[in-house]
Every structure is written in structure tokens, then in C-alpha cells.
Amino acid sequence: MKAKKKIEKIAILTGGGDCPGLNAVIRAVVKTAIFKHGLEVVGFLEGYLGMIKNMTRRLEAADASGILHQGGTILGTSNRDNPFRFPVMVRGKKTFRDVSGQAVKNLKRNKVDALIAVGGDGSLTIAHQFFEKDVPVVGIPKTIDNDLWGTDVTFGFDTALQTAMEAIDKIQTTAASHHRVMVVEVMGRYAGWIALESGLAGGGDVILIPEIPYNIERVCEVVRKRHHYGKRSSIVVVAEGAVPQKGEVVVQKLVEDSTDPVRLGGVGYKVGNEIEKRTGLETRVTVLGHIQRGGSPTVFDRVLATRFGSRAVDLVTQRKFGVMVCLRGLKIEDIALKSVQGDQRKVFPNGDLVKTARSIGVSFGD
Ligand code: F6P
């Protein structure tokens, strides 16, 4: 499917786990397409499933009104439904088929000239696979984890940080009242950005991230010392992907059809139980979970999502396909989808943020 000379109609879909700012990006795409370029816009529903099953919604300017501040996505999303590996039942047995041809047919059926795919690692990999099948596509990066290669920041991250920091603030007060150790488990599968930055902002005493394997005895030493000095409480912020020096990540379950099947969770309890057992100090665990993915986007996320969405439409009209919009410093740029595959943007263990945290006495349990 080659792009027509003149782009008249675009499609947008949101794929992967949701995050605050998706509606802001949809709004920016719809408004820029209609007001600036006079294009028509259609939305595919439920991520790539909508493309496979031809579930669409026409998007007028009015549909983009009043959604800027809303969490979630008006289009729905899914972190399963990969068109290149779609589960189908054959004689009662689940098998996987490439139904991408069907999805491309649905683009044509809807007279779509170009696709804007908003997603994380998995969804953007699929976007690139469609580009290799000659679909004119532009990607927009999103994830609360901020672990996408090729952009300095993804929208959704700042809101998740705000949520996590506010939770830590609240936990600080109850921790102090009871002389307790409080463990707060936050999201962050492969990268510890949420734990690191919310931990820094919330005054965490120990921050455990996937990039710096921890030793539980070191964590306990910090907690014991603080108790010895008369500190009323200790806060341990743990990324769900935190891993002990000798051990593995804590896997909660496998979601077979997902582009990334591993679901983590539970390391907070593992760490909390060990702390209580080894130090004798009363310990409680809070797992923030999907609260971090919800809510109204912050100013930063609304502005970034708006800039990404608007630029993506401009790129479509310039016929610049196979790229993802990105933030470099303060500027919105674009980068080939191909070059963002397979790599993750992780916390640099000797980087500035980690060093700053160590300078103020934060322990990484190493
Ligand atoms: O990648 C974003 C993310 O929120 C991760 O932080 C988390 O591990 C995962 O998605 C959870 O996925 P699900 O919504 O399928 O439980």
C-alpha cells in the first residue's frame, strides 16, 4: 500500500498499555489534521484489533473537544492483538496467524492514506512491520515507564511520577506515626525511572531499580542504621523490575498473547518480608499498580502529547513515513522507527541522577 500523492485521510490508533496523555495526543492529531491540513480522520478502536476487525470511529473536531484532561483513551487500546501474530482457534486449539494483510485491507477499505500509531515498544515494532509492508506510518511514543529508545521522554511518565510521588508523600506521614518501614512498589519493568525520580522527589531512603541489582542485607543495614539514629521511619521505593544480586525478577504471570508476555509484580512483598524478618522492624508494603497509569495528565504530559500529535500529522503531510516523533532536549524531532527497535532507554547506573541520589544519602541497596 503506497501513499497517495495527496494525503486526504489519516487513521489513528492507540496500542499497548494506556497512559495519561493519550486523549491529548488524539485531540492534537484530530485538530491539526482538520484545522491545519484539511484532512479527514478515522480512529481504529482497541489498538490493532480495530485494524484487524475493521472497528472504526470517524473523528470530527467535536470528538476531540473536552478530552484533553481525561485519562485513558477514547479509542480504547489493547496490549494483545498483534496482527503479525494473532491468536485464532483452530479445531479447539489456539494457534497464531499473520493477519496483517487483513489489517492493510481495512486501511484501504476505509480509504486511509496514512496511519498514526501511538504506542510503546510492542506497538511501535508492529508499526515498523507495517511500514515494511509499504504502509505509510508515523509512530508516536508513549509509556509511563519512559523506557523507549529514541526519545528523551515519553508522555505519561510525568503523570505517573506525580501519582507515585503523592503516594510516597502520604505514606511518609503514616510511616512516621507508627515507626515503620514502608515499602512502595512502583511500575517499571526494565527501567527504574519511575522508582528513581518519584523516590527522589518523595524522599525515599532506599531506591531499588532493575539497573542496579540489590543486596537485601545492604537494604537492611540502611534501615537498621536509620532506626539506630532515631529516625521515625524508612521509605523503600522498589521498581517492579528490581532484581537481587543473586536472583531473578518476580514474575506475577504470563499473558500469552501479549507482545511482551511477562507481567511483573510482587517484589515489594519479597523485599518487605525480608526487611521485617532480618531487622525486626514493623514493615508494610504498598503496591501502587495501575493507579500510576490513570488520572488526568500533568501540564508536561499534555503539552508533550500535543506537540507529538501535531508534529506526527505534519510529518504525514510531508510524506515522511517510517519514523517516530521524539523529544530531543527541548525540541520535537523524528527518528526512524527501525532504529528504535530492540533497545530500551534505561537508567545509567553511573549517571547524574543516581550520583545525585547517592550524594544525598539514598541507597540503591548495592
Ligand atoms: O509498560 C507499561 C506498564 O504499565 C508496565 O509498567 C507494567 O509492567 C505493565 O505495563 C503492566 O501491563 P498490564 O496493564 O498488561 O498489566
GROMACS .gro file of C-alpha atoms in nm, residues 166-180 182 202 232-233 235:
model
   20
  166GLU     CA    1   0.197   1.192   4.603
  167ALA     CA    2   0.153   0.834   4.725
  168ILE     CA    3   0.501   0.835   4.882
  169ASP     CA    4   0.421   1.169   5.049
  170LYS     CA    5   0.114   1.015   5.209
  171ILE     CA    6   0.300   0.702   5.310
  172GLN     CA    7   0.571   0.915   5.474
  173THR     CA    8   0.326   1.052   5.731
  174THR     CA    9   0.173   0.719   5.834
  175ALA     CA   10   0.520   0.562   5.837
  176ALA     CA   11   0.644   0.823   6.083
  177SER     CA   12   0.337   0.790   6.307
  178HIS     CA   13   0.400   0.418   6.353
  179HIS     CA   14   0.782   0.397   6.341
  180ARG     CA   15   0.751   0.169   6.042
  182MET     CA   16   0.729   0.130   5.434
  202GLY     CA   17   0.927   1.178   4.766
  232ARG     CA   18   1.098   0.753   6.292
  233SER     CA   19   1.062   0.566   5.966
  235ILE     CA   20   1.086   0.450   5.293
   0.00000   0.00000   0.00000
